Amino acid sequence: MANDLAEDEGATAPPLPEPGPDDVSLIEPPTCDDCGAPVRLYPTNYDRWVSLATAELPAKNVPARYRWRLMKRYARHSSMVVDLVAVRLRGIDPLLSELVVPAHRMLCVQDEDEP
Ligand SMILES: [Zn+2]
């Protein structure tokens, strides 16, 4: 079920590795395996990960199937933000000028016909 949804939405990115307690190096910003462009990896609300573009774009420049939004997830009984969750905009038509986060797939130069 989550797998079908993940396939459909392109939420097939590998999760970020948890930094170990002994890891003192700076965490490298993630990049796309296909085109090397910087991406932002976010968990979805159904336990999958998606690569999103690093900049927001007005909704009019992003095809509906690539529109995502980041939602804050709060700690229980608190207003502290513990996490950001990527949520695909489905069945909602944002205003054309509204900023959305495009899936990286929209910008990826990878040619799927090549091996
Ligand atoms: Zn790419």
XYZ file of C-alpha atoms and ligand atoms in Angstrom:
116
model
C 0.000 0.000 0.000
C 2.664 2.507 1.039
C 4.869 1.079 -1.695
C 2.278 1.742 -4.384
C 1.813 5.256 -3.110
C 5.554 5.783 -2.946
C 5.990 4.566 -6.533
C 3.160 6.776 -7.669
C 4.509 9.863 -5.979
C 8.192 9.175 -6.591
C 8.940 8.870 -2.890
C 11.609 6.263 -3.447
C 14.653 8.080 -2.132
C 16.876 6.264 0.337
C 16.560 7.562 3.894
C 19.310 9.738 5.279
C 21.805 7.751 7.315
C 21.573 8.422 11.031
C 24.775 10.118 12.136
C 26.580 7.983 14.665
C 27.381 9.378 18.114
C 31.098 9.398 17.257
C 30.583 11.121 13.946
C 31.997 14.609 14.316
C 32.237 15.387 10.609
C 29.791 17.786 9.065
C 26.936 16.083 7.318
C 27.353 16.492 3.584
C 24.328 17.895 1.821
C 22.711 15.052 -0.097
C 22.997 15.009 -3.862
C 21.053 13.202 -6.561
C 22.634 9.904 -7.629
C 21.561 10.536 -11.203
C 22.527 14.132 -11.901
C 24.639 15.147 -8.901
C 22.491 18.184 -8.137
C 21.917 19.038 -4.488
C 18.607 17.757 -3.178
C 16.744 17.874 0.089
C 15.623 14.553 1.440
C 12.488 14.531 3.544
C 10.419 11.798 5.084
C 6.835 11.540 3.873
C 3.902 10.986 6.172
C 3.824 7.310 5.213
C 7.358 6.289 6.110
C 9.025 6.793 2.756
C 11.554 9.399 1.655
C 11.474 11.784 -1.254
C 14.094 14.005 -2.907
C 12.856 17.524 -3.277
C 14.385 20.503 -5.023
C 16.356 22.908 -2.878
C 14.253 25.916 -3.826
C 10.539 26.562 -3.825
C 8.776 27.586 -7.023
C 5.412 29.187 -7.729
C 2.794 26.495 -8.301
C 2.231 27.702 -11.872
C 5.753 26.558 -12.773
C 5.373 23.095 -11.280
C 3.232 20.367 -12.877
C 0.609 19.117 -10.413
C 2.226 15.730 -9.978
C 5.462 17.239 -8.693
C 3.970 19.581 -6.108
C 4.978 18.960 -2.517
C 4.776 20.952 0.646
C 6.695 20.694 3.887
C 4.587 20.331 6.997
C 5.894 20.789 10.490
C 5.430 17.925 12.872
C 5.246 18.898 16.502
C 6.312 17.072 19.607
C 3.337 15.734 21.523
C 1.778 18.300 23.888
C 4.260 20.931 22.787
C 4.753 23.572 20.158
C 8.302 22.449 19.515
C 8.884 21.457 15.909
C 10.531 18.047 15.880
C 10.447 17.270 12.220
C 9.500 18.350 8.749
C 7.378 16.008 6.702
C 6.914 16.178 2.944
C 3.287 16.001 1.905
C 2.243 15.695 -1.706
C -0.400 18.192 -2.753
C -3.242 16.068 -4.014
C -6.661 17.215 -4.958
C -5.796 20.752 -3.965
C -5.251 23.484 -6.469
C -2.872 25.971 -4.942
C -2.940 29.562 -6.100
C -0.702 29.944 -9.133
C 1.614 32.246 -7.229
C 1.729 30.049 -4.139
C 5.152 28.556 -3.446
C 5.419 24.791 -3.550
C 8.419 22.501 -3.299
C 8.993 20.659 -6.582
C 10.051 17.034 -6.498
C 13.649 16.810 -7.659
C 12.481 14.447 -10.399
C 11.012 17.428 -12.203
C 14.463 19.040 -12.473
C 16.573 15.933 -12.849
C 18.548 15.762 -16.061
C 18.605 11.975 -15.901
C 17.427 10.425 -19.147
C 15.343 7.411 -18.253
C 15.783 5.842 -21.680
C 19.525 5.504 -21.252
C 20.870 2.458 -19.427
Zn 18.732 14.287 -10.336
